[in-house]
Amino acid sequence: MKELLGRIITGKVTDENEKDYYVQVEGETFRLDKAEIEKPLKEGSDFSGFAYENESHKFQITRNAPKVQVGHYDFGTVVRSQRSLGVFVDVGLPNKDIAVSLDDLPTINSLWPQTGDKLLISLKVDKKNRIWGELADEEIYTALAQPANKQMMNDNVTATVYRLKLAGTKVITDKYQLGFVHPSERDEEPRLGQQIKARVIGVHPDGTLNLSMKPRAYEAIGEDAEMILVALQHADGHQLPFTDKSDPADIKAYFGISKGQFKRALGHLLKERLISENTENIILLPAGEAKS
């Protein structure tokens, strides 16, 4: 039986009732839902379909085969978790979700996939004829990978987490480029299967990406700081005659904000090394010019 489950098989129609046909393969009988069949099947005719054990623990065959099979990988969607067992993944079967064992999941429960997360899996069948989801290994991801190019620098990407390591997080983008997020480039560790938003901060010669989940400096500095940055980008010589000692009325007239807001914004820009200041001016640095 193990060799029949989780894959496409061909058998003979041997019987039927009001709801089902029965298909026999190597002495094993599988139920076939008549709702799938447009034209009646004749007894003795051949039928090919995907064989599995449904949620009622009955052997079933369907012509609506999922892409996820024994030896065939595809992404499925996590639909629920069970702490004592693992997580369950929807692969497209009407009455069967596929379990991924807790043995294959992170030891920290908070890093387990949650409902809606995506896992790249194939199927495996154990000695008790139970079908399990098998997570794709590094070799599979390498085979799927598409090379990135240098033009992707600073691009935004959407990616799915597929491996959690002490050294960082491995992901695959929605365009199948492989990426890596160093712990210093994230505020917290993403969970397995989580879809993340990131930006490209490096492209390796082998076409893999270094990614950051942290916002760009100008996205993190706030509206007031961004306004000052834009003003400097358009100013002659990329400098303006203002400092944290400037008159509040002058600041209000030019920028439309209070001196307190101005000083906080300057603090953010100085911290991000986007500007410098002297006793008379604030000056745009090269990093600030690049934010235009």
PDB file of C-alpha atoms in Angstrom, residues 13 30 39 54 64 81 113 118 143 151-153 157 165 178 187 192 203 205 212 217 220 232 234 244 251 272:
ATOM      1  CA  VAL A  13     -13.329   0.292 -11.871  1.00  0.00           C
ATOM      2  CA  PHE A  30     -10.082   3.147  -3.451  1.00  0.00           C
ATOM      3  CA  LYS A  39     -19.412  10.832 -17.963  1.00  0.00           C
ATOM      4  CA  ASN A  54      -8.767  10.923   3.545  1.00  0.00           C
ATOM      5  CA  ASN A  64      -7.964  16.437  -9.068  1.00  0.00           C
ATOM      6  CA  SER A  81      -1.305  23.698  14.092  1.00  0.00           C
ATOM      7  CA  PRO A 113       4.395  28.496  10.841  1.00  0.00           C
ATOM      8  CA  LYS A 118       3.589  28.975   3.067  1.00  0.00           C
ATOM      9  CA  ALA A 143      17.553  23.666  -7.995  1.00  0.00           C
ATOM     10  CA  GLN A 151      20.162  45.969 -10.968  1.00  0.00           C
ATOM     11  CA  MET A 152      18.148  44.643  -8.016  1.00  0.00           C
ATOM     12  CA  MET A 153      20.190  46.656  -5.497  1.00  0.00           C
ATOM     13  CA  VAL A 157      11.096  42.158  -2.510  1.00  0.00           C
ATOM     14  CA  LYS A 165      19.733  29.426  11.353  1.00  0.00           C
ATOM     15  CA  LEU A 178      17.494  32.970  -2.777  1.00  0.00           C
ATOM     16  CA  ASP A 187      14.250  43.598  14.568  1.00  0.00           C
ATOM     17  CA  LEU A 192       9.272  29.462   9.275  1.00  0.00           C
ATOM     18  CA  VAL A 203      23.911  40.848  -4.706  1.00  0.00           C
ATOM     19  CA  PRO A 205      28.309  36.801  -7.809  1.00  0.00           C
ATOM     20  CA  SER A 212      17.332  43.797   5.135  1.00  0.00           C
ATOM     21  CA  ALA A 217      16.826  55.554   6.823  1.00  0.00           C
ATOM     22  CA  ALA A 220      12.513  55.610   9.732  1.00  0.00           C
ATOM     23  CA  LEU A 232      18.790  70.098   1.661  1.00  0.00           C
ATOM     24  CA  HIS A 234      17.339  71.004  -3.415  1.00  0.00           C
ATOM     25  CA  ASP A 244      19.841  73.827  16.567  1.00  0.00           C
ATOM     26  CA  ILE A 251      12.650  77.886  11.684  1.00  0.00           C
ATOM     27  CA  GLU A 272      21.593  58.207  10.537  1.00  0.00           C
TER      28      GLU A 272
END
